[in-house]
């Protein structure tokens, strides 16, 4: 039997508390990996659906599905697979993005008020702060995500249907940025520092916050590219705004827009913003702790 990840359709809370975000910086990577496993299941479901549509149900299909989907006919199975695919896509793309962007802005604004000399240390006295010495530069990571969003948004403005090759390039680029972001999170850890070392580490956080504020408009474009409910919204928006007014033209446009590809892009954009939020939240929390003398 092939695991089709249909258990992912069960209800779950997609929002994060501050405590959960700070418990383990690896959470973001684990969630992203889980989303990618859902995409693989969607690909398997699409294969089964297309096979059943063309050839009907045979022993191989029955073995792959086992008791994960109940059906009475080939037509019934195809319909239920379509419902399952849309359900899985909605689970991956349904997280609210407004709260993420709001927190990113709040943390950036706080860090930009200037806290580089908040630790009143003397001599060899040390303080604890996040270590960024071995991490990839945070500010270029944020700038890169923003630039990808800007380019993607421009492509939607200039044409009704994104070019498939361009979509693949965007997805590959975002995938590389997510790997960079996860590497940053892995290397950020609490360490003891002298005042000068703290000032240097805080400077990195300050530059990241400044990059967020300068690119906030671009980051907010994620709201246009990532619908709140499901990937179907992307398709419907493209079809609705298409210059092809005839039914056949809209049908062609819809067939050219792959829901799974859009959902993967959606997931990558959200992953990038979640990483930025965690990075800034770490800096915010640690500066607060130092200010309180903890």
mmCIF file of N, CA and C in Angstrom, residues 2-10 35 37-53 65 68-69 76-94 229-233 235 254 257-264 266:
data_model
loop_
_atom_site.group_PDB
_atom_site.id
_atom_site.type_symbol
_atom_site.label_atom_id
_atom_site.label_comp_id
_atom_site.label_asym_id
_atom_site.label_seq_id
_atom_site.Cartn_x
_atom_site.Cartn_y
_atom_site.Cartn_z
ATOM 1 N N UNK A 2 0.526 2.248 -0.788
ATOM 2 C CA UNK A 2 1.247 3.507 -0.853
ATOM 3 C C UNK A 2 0.590 4.515 0.087
ATOM 4 N N UNK A 3 1.385 5.109 0.997
ATOM 5 C CA UNK A 3 0.833 6.097 1.922
ATOM 6 C C UNK A 3 0.549 7.381 1.166
ATOM 7 N N UNK A 4 -0.723 7.740 1.054
ATOM 8 C CA UNK A 4 -1.138 8.915 0.299
ATOM 9 C C UNK A 4 -1.295 10.146 1.170
ATOM 10 N N UNK A 5 -0.898 10.042 2.436
ATOM 11 C CA UNK A 5 -0.918 11.192 3.363
ATOM 12 C C UNK A 5 -2.313 11.778 3.544
ATOM 13 N N UNK A 6 -3.329 10.943 3.398
ATOM 14 C CA UNK A 6 -4.685 11.460 3.550
ATOM 15 C C UNK A 6 -5.001 11.814 4.995
ATOM 16 N N UNK A 7 -4.175 11.320 5.943
ATOM 17 C CA UNK A 7 -4.360 11.721 7.344
ATOM 18 C C UNK A 7 -4.076 13.208 7.537
ATOM 19 N N UNK A 8 -3.392 13.819 6.565
ATOM 20 C CA UNK A 8 -3.123 15.254 6.647
ATOM 21 C C UNK A 8 -4.391 16.079 6.478
ATOM 22 N N UNK A 9 -5.473 15.434 6.026
ATOM 23 C CA UNK A 9 -6.726 16.153 5.844
ATOM 24 C C UNK A 9 -7.454 16.380 7.153
ATOM 25 N N UNK A 10 -6.962 15.753 8.249
ATOM 26 C CA UNK A 10 -7.584 15.966 9.544
ATOM 27 C C UNK A 10 -7.369 17.402 9.984
ATOM 28 N N UNK A 35 5.507 19.320 4.278
ATOM 29 C CA UNK A 35 4.746 19.834 3.148
ATOM 30 C C UNK A 35 5.226 19.200 1.846
ATOM 31 N N UNK A 37 6.478 16.255 1.491
ATOM 32 C CA UNK A 37 5.985 14.878 1.426
ATOM 33 C C UNK A 37 4.531 14.855 0.975
ATOM 34 N N UNK A 38 3.775 15.896 1.349
ATOM 35 C CA UNK A 38 2.386 15.998 0.876
ATOM 36 C C UNK A 38 2.367 16.205 -0.632
ATOM 37 N N UNK A 39 3.280 17.012 -1.161
ATOM 38 C CA UNK A 39 3.341 17.213 -2.606
ATOM 39 C C UNK A 39 3.645 15.907 -3.335
ATOM 40 N N UNK A 40 4.512 15.092 -2.752
ATOM 41 C CA UNK A 40 4.798 13.795 -3.374
ATOM 42 C C UNK A 40 3.550 12.926 -3.388
ATOM 43 N N UNK A 41 2.758 12.994 -2.305
ATOM 44 C CA UNK A 41 1.516 12.236 -2.259
ATOM 45 C C UNK A 41 0.524 12.746 -3.301
ATOM 46 N N UNK A 42 0.505 14.059 -3.504
ATOM 47 C CA UNK A 42 -0.370 14.629 -4.533
ATOM 48 C C UNK A 42 0.023 14.100 -5.909
ATOM 49 N N UNK A 43 1.326 14.017 -6.162
ATOM 50 C CA UNK A 43 1.790 13.483 -7.449
ATOM 51 C C UNK A 43 1.348 12.036 -7.620
ATOM 52 N N UNK A 44 1.404 11.245 -6.532
ATOM 53 C CA UNK A 44 0.947 9.862 -6.605
ATOM 54 C C UNK A 44 -0.552 9.808 -6.881
ATOM 55 N N UNK A 45 -1.310 10.665 -6.202
ATOM 56 C CA UNK A 45 -2.755 10.701 -6.405
ATOM 57 C C UNK A 45 -3.098 11.100 -7.842
ATOM 58 N N UNK A 46 -2.364 12.065 -8.372
ATOM 59 C CA UNK A 46 -2.613 12.493 -9.754
ATOM 60 C C UNK A 46 -2.330 11.351 -10.729
ATOM 61 N N UNK A 47 -1.264 10.580 -10.451
ATOM 62 C CA UNK A 47 -0.950 9.426 -11.309
ATOM 63 C C UNK A 47 -2.090 8.400 -11.262
ATOM 64 N N UNK A 48 -2.558 8.088 -10.038
ATOM 65 C CA UNK A 48 -3.646 7.112 -9.887
ATOM 66 C C UNK A 48 -4.903 7.611 -10.588
ATOM 67 N N UNK A 49 -5.240 8.892 -10.386
ATOM 68 C CA UNK A 49 -6.439 9.460 -11.017
ATOM 69 C C UNK A 49 -6.375 9.348 -12.533
ATOM 70 N N UNK A 50 -5.227 9.741 -13.112
ATOM 71 C CA UNK A 50 -5.103 9.709 -14.571
ATOM 72 C C UNK A 50 -5.136 8.279 -15.099
ATOM 73 N N UNK A 51 -4.508 7.374 -14.357
ATOM 74 C CA UNK A 51 -4.492 5.978 -14.781
ATOM 75 C C UNK A 51 -5.915 5.388 -14.762
ATOM 76 N N UNK A 52 -6.623 5.639 -13.666
ATOM 77 C CA UNK A 52 -7.987 5.115 -13.541
ATOM 78 C C UNK A 52 -8.891 5.732 -14.599
ATOM 79 N N UNK A 53 -8.708 7.008 -14.899
ATOM 80 C CA UNK A 53 -9.524 7.668 -15.918
ATOM 81 C C UNK A 53 -9.348 7.024 -17.281
ATOM 82 N N UNK A 65 -4.041 1.781 -3.191
ATOM 83 C CA UNK A 65 -5.032 2.518 -2.411
ATOM 84 C C UNK A 65 -5.391 1.789 -1.133
ATOM 85 N N UNK A 68 -7.525 3.238 1.994
ATOM 86 C CA UNK A 68 -7.393 4.667 2.259
ATOM 87 C C UNK A 68 -8.526 5.486 1.630
ATOM 88 N N UNK A 69 -9.088 4.997 0.549
ATOM 89 C CA UNK A 69 -10.227 5.644 -0.100
ATOM 90 C C UNK A 69 -11.261 4.571 -0.420
ATOM 91 N N UNK A 76 -16.367 7.183 -9.428
ATOM 92 C CA UNK A 76 -16.437 7.586 -8.029
ATOM 93 C C UNK A 76 -15.034 7.781 -7.455
ATOM 94 N N UNK A 77 -14.104 6.888 -7.820
ATOM 95 C CA UNK A 77 -12.732 6.989 -7.325
ATOM 96 C C UNK A 77 -12.056 8.249 -7.857
ATOM 97 N N UNK A 78 -12.223 8.528 -9.143
ATOM 98 C CA UNK A 78 -11.618 9.728 -9.740
ATOM 99 C C UNK A 78 -12.126 10.979 -9.045
ATOM 100 N N UNK A 79 -13.442 11.035 -8.785
ATOM 101 C CA UNK A 79 -14.024 12.198 -8.123
ATOM 102 C C UNK A 79 -13.470 12.367 -6.710
ATOM 103 N N UNK A 80 -13.350 11.270 -5.971
ATOM 104 C CA UNK A 80 -12.852 11.356 -4.598
ATOM 105 C C UNK A 80 -11.362 11.702 -4.557
ATOM 106 N N UNK A 81 -10.612 11.252 -5.555
ATOM 107 C CA UNK A 81 -9.196 11.619 -5.620
ATOM 108 C C UNK A 81 -9.056 13.115 -5.865
ATOM 109 N N UNK A 82 -9.884 13.669 -6.748
ATOM 110 C CA UNK A 82 -9.847 15.114 -6.998
ATOM 111 C C UNK A 82 -10.136 15.892 -5.716
ATOM 112 N N UNK A 83 -11.116 15.418 -4.946
ATOM 113 C CA UNK A 83 -11.459 16.074 -3.685
ATOM 114 C C UNK A 83 -10.291 15.981 -2.705
ATOM 115 N N UNK A 84 -9.654 14.801 -2.657
ATOM 116 C CA UNK A 84 -8.516 14.602 -1.752
ATOM 117 C C UNK A 84 -7.348 15.501 -2.135
ATOM 118 N N UNK A 85 -7.080 15.641 -3.434
ATOM 119 C CA UNK A 85 -5.979 16.491 -3.899
ATOM 120 C C UNK A 85 -6.214 17.937 -3.483
ATOM 121 N N UNK A 86 -7.434 18.433 -3.723
ATOM 122 C CA UNK A 86 -7.735 19.814 -3.352
ATOM 123 C C UNK A 86 -7.641 19.997 -1.846
ATOM 124 N N UNK A 87 -8.067 18.980 -1.079
ATOM 125 C CA UNK A 87 -7.973 19.060 0.372
ATOM 126 C C UNK A 87 -6.535 19.147 0.854
ATOM 127 N N UNK A 88 -5.652 18.342 0.257
ATOM 128 C CA UNK A 88 -4.231 18.373 0.630
ATOM 129 C C UNK A 88 -3.595 19.707 0.255
ATOM 130 N N UNK A 89 -3.932 20.221 -0.919
ATOM 131 C CA UNK A 89 -3.405 21.513 -1.333
ATOM 132 C C UNK A 89 -3.846 22.613 -0.379
ATOM 133 N N UNK A 90 -5.097 22.544 0.045
ATOM 134 C CA UNK A 90 -5.618 23.562 0.956
ATOM 135 C C UNK A 90 -4.905 23.515 2.299
ATOM 136 N N UNK A 91 -4.554 22.315 2.779
ATOM 137 C CA UNK A 91 -3.858 22.193 4.058
ATOM 138 C C UNK A 91 -2.464 22.815 3.987
ATOM 139 N N UNK A 92 -1.825 22.699 2.838
ATOM 140 C CA UNK A 92 -0.487 23.234 2.691
ATOM 141 C C UNK A 92 -0.522 24.749 2.533
ATOM 142 N N UNK A 93 -1.498 25.272 1.801
ATOM 143 C CA UNK A 93 -1.504 26.687 1.445
ATOM 144 C C UNK A 93 -2.466 27.513 2.282
ATOM 145 N N UNK A 94 -3.134 26.920 3.249
ATOM 146 C CA UNK A 94 -4.194 27.622 3.944
ATOM 147 C C UNK A 94 -3.773 28.454 5.136
ATOM 148 N N UNK A 229 -7.109 30.751 1.392
ATOM 149 C CA UNK A 229 -7.878 29.511 1.505
ATOM 150 C C UNK A 229 -7.198 28.340 0.809
ATOM 151 N N UNK A 230 -7.102 28.368 -0.502
ATOM 152 C CA UNK A 230 -6.499 27.237 -1.197
ATOM 153 C C UNK A 230 -5.913 27.678 -2.523
ATOM 154 N N UNK A 231 -5.137 26.793 -3.121
ATOM 155 C CA UNK A 231 -4.503 27.086 -4.398
ATOM 156 C C UNK A 231 -5.532 27.278 -5.503
ATOM 157 N N UNK A 232 -6.718 26.745 -5.334
ATOM 158 C CA UNK A 232 -7.766 26.939 -6.326
ATOM 159 C C UNK A 232 -8.039 28.429 -6.544
ATOM 160 N N UNK A 233 -7.819 29.245 -5.508
ATOM 161 C CA UNK A 233 -8.038 30.680 -5.643
ATOM 162 C C UNK A 233 -7.116 31.294 -6.693
ATOM 163 N N UNK A 235 -5.910 29.800 -9.363
ATOM 164 C CA UNK A 235 -6.413 29.409 -10.679
ATOM 165 C C UNK A 235 -7.641 30.225 -11.046
ATOM 166 N N UNK A 254 -6.837 27.344 -17.775
ATOM 167 C CA UNK A 254 -6.923 26.560 -16.543
ATOM 168 C C UNK A 254 -6.073 25.304 -16.631
ATOM 169 N N UNK A 257 -2.380 25.883 -15.911
ATOM 170 C CA UNK A 257 -2.009 26.292 -14.556
ATOM 171 C C UNK A 257 -2.099 25.083 -13.639
ATOM 172 N N UNK A 258 -0.955 24.565 -13.241
ATOM 173 C CA UNK A 258 -0.898 23.341 -12.453
ATOM 174 C C UNK A 258 -1.095 23.653 -10.965
ATOM 175 N N UNK A 259 -2.168 23.157 -10.352
ATOM 176 C CA UNK A 259 -2.413 23.452 -8.926
ATOM 177 C C UNK A 259 -1.267 23.018 -8.023
ATOM 178 N N UNK A 260 -0.685 21.847 -8.296
ATOM 179 C CA UNK A 260 0.395 21.349 -7.440
ATOM 180 C C UNK A 260 1.636 22.232 -7.544
ATOM 181 N N UNK A 261 1.929 22.740 -8.745
ATOM 182 C CA UNK A 261 3.068 23.642 -8.919
ATOM 183 C C UNK A 261 2.830 24.935 -8.159
ATOM 184 N N UNK A 262 1.614 25.477 -8.284
ATOM 185 C CA UNK A 262 1.287 26.704 -7.562
ATOM 186 C C UNK A 262 1.361 26.494 -6.054
ATOM 187 N N UNK A 263 0.899 25.337 -5.604
ATOM 188 C CA UNK A 263 0.931 25.054 -4.165
ATOM 189 C C UNK A 263 2.364 24.943 -3.659
ATOM 190 N N UNK A 264 3.240 24.350 -4.463
ATOM 191 C CA UNK A 264 4.641 24.241 -4.055
ATOM 192 C C UNK A 264 5.275 25.628 -3.956
ATOM 193 N N UNK A 266 3.634 28.358 -3.371
ATOM 194 C CA UNK A 266 2.972 28.924 -2.201
ATOM 195 C C UNK A 266 3.681 28.506 -0.919
#
